[in-house]
Amino acid sequence: DQQVKQNSPSLSVQEGRISILNCDYTNSMFDYFLWYKKYPAEGPTFLISISSIKDKNEDGRFTVFLNKSAKHLSLHIVPSQPGDSAVYFCAASGSSSSNTGKLIFGQGTTLQVKP
Amino acid sequence: ETGVTQTPRHLVMGMTNKKSLKCEQHLGHNAMYWYKQSAKKPLELMFVYNFKEQTENNSVPSRFSPECPNSSHLFLHLHTLQPEDSALYLCASSHPGHGYQETQYFGPGTRLLVL
């Protein structure tokens, strides 16, 4: 039973356009969501996060949107750059004590930004 | 060095070998994690250590044995592994204390091949 899902394995966009990566979750106890970027042969790098008390968080070209009623979050990258080409993972954690420090990851979406 | 480091970066071992993976974090964190990433699968949490104490063992087979001598170092001892254990092993650390909304920072990983 996968609690965090990224249903699009891959996404291709043109340089300068917007990239939208999507993530769905099933556990209503999740209250903190993160996006990581991963290049080949490297570990995931933290990108941006959002708490469930917010519906939007922005950091430069990256914006994460959270729709709690739909249990859906998305990452917008604008404008997209070729260096953004990587695998993007969303992750979620909950506030219950049993979930302390436990991140649940999606399968990842491979983004390709074409020059 | 800064961040989270892992050694070795690549490891090839036979099923009868014993080897160890090492992780070191220079971020002043008190929680450390081992994850496994197999091809086309989400990151799977294996173990969690908080203040050197193991707080999570995600039903990991006993052929994987973690050790956390202090808050900065984490080891994963491997013995009698199977070919299906071939994967990328990632270490992460975080700083508990901000509620449960912790951001985990990852090392580059060890690419393990079991022959």
GROMACS .gro file of C-alpha atoms in nm:
model
  230
    1ASP     CA    1   0.000   0.000   0.000
    2GLN     CA    2   0.181   0.305  -0.127
    3GLN     CA    3   0.095   0.612   0.080
    4VAL     CA    4   0.276   0.859  -0.144
    5LYS     CA    5   0.238   0.833  -0.519
    6GLN     CA    6   0.393   1.009  -0.813
    7ASN     CA    7   0.191   0.880  -1.102
    8SER     CA    8   0.401   1.031  -1.379
    9PRO     CA    9   0.731   0.846  -1.415
   10SER     CA   10   0.867   1.108  -1.651
   11LEU     CA   11   0.810   1.461  -1.776
   12SER     CA   12   0.971   1.651  -2.061
   13VAL     CA   13   0.951   2.030  -2.096
   14GLN     CA   14   1.117   2.298  -2.302
   15GLU     CA   15   1.370   2.530  -2.144
   16GLY     CA   16   1.204   2.846  -2.015
   17ARG     CA   17   0.863   2.685  -1.974
   18ILE     CA   18   0.695   2.572  -1.654
   19SER     CA   19   0.751   2.224  -1.512
   20ILE     CA   20   0.473   2.085  -1.293
   21LEU     CA   21   0.541   1.772  -1.093
   22ASN     CA   22   0.255   1.609  -0.907
   23CYS     CA   23   0.227   1.397  -0.597
   24ASP     CA   24  -0.073   1.237  -0.423
   25TYR     CA   25  -0.094   1.095  -0.074
   26THR     CA   26  -0.344   0.885   0.112
   27ASN     CA   27  -0.260   0.931   0.480
   28SER     CA   28  -0.446   1.226   0.631
   29MET     CA   29  -0.201   1.224   0.925
   30PHE     CA   30   0.077   1.357   0.705
   31ASP     CA   31   0.147   1.719   0.793
   32TYR     CA   32   0.485   1.793   0.639
   33PHE     CA   33   0.580   1.749   0.277
   34LEU     CA   34   0.913   1.777   0.104
   35TRP     CA   35   1.055   1.768  -0.246
   36TYR     CA   36   1.398   1.629  -0.319
   37LYS     CA   37   1.598   1.637  -0.639
   38LYS     CA   38   1.835   1.356  -0.731
   39TYR     CA   39   2.104   1.346  -0.996
   40PRO     CA   40   2.251   1.012  -1.106
   41ALA     CA   41   2.519   0.876  -0.872
   42GLU     CA   42   2.429   1.131  -0.603
   43GLY     CA   43   2.207   1.130  -0.299
   44PRO     CA   44   1.876   1.322  -0.292
   45THR     CA   45   1.913   1.695  -0.232
   46PHE     CA   46   1.650   1.880  -0.033
   47LEU     CA   47   1.468   2.132  -0.248
   48ILE     CA   48   1.165   2.277  -0.072
   49SER     CA   49   0.909   2.182   0.190
   50ILE     CA   50   0.563   2.281   0.307
   51SER     CA   51   0.375   2.241   0.630
   52SER     CA   52   0.009   2.144   0.626
   53ILE     CA   53  -0.083   2.479   0.779
   54LYS     CA   54   0.010   2.642   0.449
   55ASP     CA   55  -0.111   2.594   0.095
   56LYS     CA   56   0.185   2.748  -0.084
   57ASN     CA   57   0.556   2.792  -0.030
   58GLU     CA   58   0.786   2.967  -0.271
   59ASP     CA   59   1.163   2.969  -0.300
   60GLY     CA   60   1.305   3.135  -0.608
   61ARG     CA   61   1.200   2.941  -0.916
   62PHE     CA   62   1.042   2.666  -0.706
   63THR     CA   63   0.691   2.676  -0.563
   64VAL     CA   64   0.512   2.396  -0.385
   65PHE     CA   65   0.133   2.393  -0.363
   66LEU     CA   66  -0.063   2.183  -0.118
   67ASN     CA   67  -0.429   2.091  -0.155
   68LYS     CA   68  -0.519   1.911   0.165
   69SER     CA   69  -0.876   1.832   0.068
   70ALA     CA   70  -0.752   1.656  -0.245
   71LYS     CA   71  -0.446   1.515  -0.068
   72HIS     CA   72  -0.238   1.649  -0.352
   73LEU     CA   73   0.077   1.854  -0.380
   74SER     CA   74   0.264   1.986  -0.677
   75LEU     CA   75   0.600   2.139  -0.747
   76HIS     CA   76   0.622   2.418  -1.002
   77ILE     CA   77   0.953   2.514  -1.156
   78VAL     CA   78   0.953   2.832  -1.359
   79PRO     CA   79   1.138   2.901  -1.574
   80SER     CA   80   1.275   2.551  -1.623
   81GLN     CA   81   1.644   2.517  -1.697
   82PRO     CA   82   1.842   2.225  -1.843
   83GLY     CA   83   2.022   2.189  -1.509
   84ASP     CA   84   1.687   2.105  -1.351
   85SER     CA   85   1.691   1.771  -1.535
   86ALA     CA   86   1.690   1.513  -1.257
   87VAL     CA   87   1.465   1.274  -1.068
   88TYR     CA   88   1.227   1.451  -0.830
   89PHE     CA   89   1.092   1.275  -0.522
   90CYS     CA   90   0.812   1.395  -0.302
   91ALA     CA   91   0.809   1.278   0.058
   92ALA     CA   92   0.572   1.310   0.351
   93SER     CA   93   0.586   1.274   0.725
   94GLY     CA   94   0.326   1.269   0.999
   95SER     CA   95   0.304   1.415   1.346
   96SER     CA   96   0.214   1.098   1.530
   97SER     CA   97   0.484   0.966   1.759
   98SER     CA   98   0.505   0.642   1.566
   99ASN     CA   99   0.606   0.839   1.260
  100THR     CA  100   0.886   1.035   1.423
  101GLY     CA  101   1.158   1.088   1.169
  102LYS     CA  102   0.991   0.863   0.916
  103LEU     CA  103   0.967   1.000   0.565
  104ILE     CA  104   0.754   0.818   0.311
  105PHE     CA  105   0.877   0.870  -0.043
  106GLY     CA  106   0.706   0.856  -0.379
  107GLN     CA  107   0.854   0.663  -0.670
  108GLY     CA  108   1.004   0.969  -0.831
  109THR     CA  109   0.945   1.159  -1.157
  110THR     CA  110   1.226   1.202  -1.407
  111LEU     CA  111   1.224   1.556  -1.543
  112GLN     CA  112   1.400   1.636  -1.868
  113VAL     CA  113   1.436   2.000  -1.964
  114LYS     CA  114   1.526   2.038  -2.331
  115PRO     CA  115   1.740   2.334  -2.442
  116GLU     CA  116   3.417   1.824   0.510
  117THR     CA  117   3.059   1.937   0.529
  118GLY     CA  118   2.723   1.766   0.501
  119VAL     CA  119   2.680   1.391   0.498
  120THR     CA  120   2.954   1.168   0.365
  121GLN     CA  121   2.943   0.799   0.284
  122THR     CA  122   3.217   0.545   0.215
  123PRO     CA  123   3.276   0.353   0.005
  124ARG     CA  124   3.089   0.500  -0.290
  125HIS     CA  125   3.089   0.168  -0.471
  126LEU     CA  126   3.117  -0.185  -0.336
  127VAL     CA  127   3.116  -0.526  -0.499
  128MET     CA  128   3.094  -0.823  -0.268
  129GLY     CA  129   3.030  -1.195  -0.281
  130MET     CA  130   2.750  -1.357  -0.089
  131THR     CA  131   2.990  -1.495   0.174
  132ASN     CA  132   3.175  -1.168   0.235
  133LYS     CA  133   3.143  -0.936   0.531
  134LYS     CA  134   3.166  -0.565   0.464
  135SER     CA  135   3.064  -0.239   0.630
  136LEU     CA  136   2.923   0.086   0.500
  137LYS     CA  137   3.015   0.405   0.680
  138CYS     CA  138   2.826   0.731   0.713
  139GLU     CA  139   2.942   1.049   0.880
  140GLN     CA  140   2.748   1.371   0.924
  141HIS     CA  141   2.904   1.711   0.995
  142LEU     CA  142   2.577   1.897   1.049
  143GLY     CA  143   2.542   1.863   1.425
  144HIS     CA  144   2.233   1.646   1.383
  145ASN     CA  145   2.116   1.388   1.633
  146ALA     CA  146   1.914   1.157   1.412
  147MET     CA  147   2.057   0.931   1.143
  148TYR     CA  148   1.892   0.700   0.893
  149TRP     CA  149   1.969   0.419   0.650
  150TYR     CA  150   1.763   0.392   0.332
  151LYS     CA  151   1.770   0.145   0.047
  152GLN     CA  152   1.688   0.242  -0.309
  153SER     CA  153   1.635  -0.040  -0.554
  154ALA     CA  154   1.580   0.018  -0.923
  155LYS     CA  155   1.243   0.175  -1.004
  156LYS     CA  156   1.129   0.164  -0.641
  157PRO     CA  157   1.078   0.440  -0.383
  158LEU     CA  158   1.338   0.494  -0.115
  159GLU     CA  159   1.277   0.242   0.162
  160LEU     CA  160   1.358   0.335   0.519
  161MET     CA  161   1.566   0.067   0.692
  162PHE     CA  162   1.676   0.203   1.029
  163VAL     CA  163   1.644   0.518   1.238
  164TYR     CA  164   1.872   0.625   1.520
  165ASN     CA  165   1.790   0.914   1.754
  166PHE     CA  166   2.065   1.020   1.993
  167LYS     CA  167   2.248   0.691   1.921
  168GLU     CA  168   1.944   0.480   2.007
  169GLN     CA  169   1.772   0.273   1.741
  170THR     CA  170   1.412   0.387   1.720
  171GLU     CA  171   1.304   0.218   1.400
  172ASN     CA  172   1.381  -0.113   1.233
  173ASN     CA  173   1.162  -0.143   0.928
  174SER     CA  174   1.153  -0.525   0.923
  175VAL     CA  175   1.504  -0.542   0.783
  176PRO     CA  176   1.664  -0.890   0.755
  177SER     CA  177   1.930  -0.965   1.015
  178ARG     CA  178   2.200  -0.988   0.747
  179PHE     CA  179   2.195  -0.606   0.774
  180SER     CA  180   2.328  -0.491   1.110
  181PRO     CA  181   2.342  -0.119   1.194
  182GLU     CA  182   2.570   0.044   1.447
  183CYS     CA  183   2.564   0.401   1.575
  184PRO     CA  184   2.858   0.466   1.809
  185ASN     CA  185   2.781   0.840   1.835
  186SER     CA  186   2.550   1.098   1.681
  187SER     CA  187   2.792   1.171   1.399
  188HIS     CA  188   2.866   0.820   1.277
  189LEU     CA  189   2.651   0.540   1.145
  190PHE     CA  190   2.757   0.203   1.009
  191LEU     CA  191   2.577  -0.070   0.823
  192HIS     CA  192   2.743  -0.410   0.863
  193LEU     CA  193   2.669  -0.654   0.583
  194HIS     CA  194   2.710  -1.032   0.587
  195THR     CA  195   2.582  -1.321   0.375
  196LEU     CA  196   2.392  -1.087   0.147
  197GLN     CA  197   2.184  -1.199  -0.150
  198PRO     CA  198   2.201  -1.069  -0.508
  199GLU     CA  199   1.862  -0.900  -0.456
  200ASP     CA  200   2.028  -0.682  -0.191
  201SER     CA  201   2.213  -0.502  -0.469
  202ALA     CA  202   2.096  -0.141  -0.447
  203LEU     CA  203   2.192   0.214  -0.360
  204TYR     CA  204   2.224   0.254   0.017
  205LEU     CA  205   2.167   0.606   0.138
  206CYS     CA  206   2.242   0.760   0.474
  207ALA     CA  207   2.061   1.069   0.598
  208SER     CA  208   2.060   1.286   0.907
  209SER     CA  209   1.824   1.536   1.066
  210HIS     CA  210   1.788   1.755   1.369
  211PRO     CA  211   1.498   1.649   1.589
  212GLY     CA  212   1.346   1.920   1.802
  213HIS     CA  213   1.138   2.108   1.551
  214GLY     CA  214   0.829   1.907   1.627
  215TYR     CA  215   0.818   1.625   1.380
  216GLN     CA  216   0.872   1.847   1.080
  217GLU     CA  217   1.231   1.750   1.019
  218THR     CA  218   1.419   1.788   0.697
  219GLN     CA  219   1.653   1.499   0.627
  220TYR     CA  220   1.980   1.558   0.448
  221PHE     CA  221   2.127   1.276   0.244
  222GLY     CA  222   2.472   1.150   0.167
  223PRO     CA  223   2.578   1.049  -0.185
  224GLY     CA  224   2.507   0.683  -0.126
  225THR     CA  225   2.696   0.356  -0.165
  226ARG     CA  226   2.621   0.159  -0.479
  227LEU     CA  227   2.632  -0.206  -0.371
  228LEU     CA  228   2.653  -0.503  -0.605
  229VAL     CA  229   2.624  -0.853  -0.457
  230LEU     CA  230   2.752  -1.131  -0.681
   0.00000   0.00000   0.00000
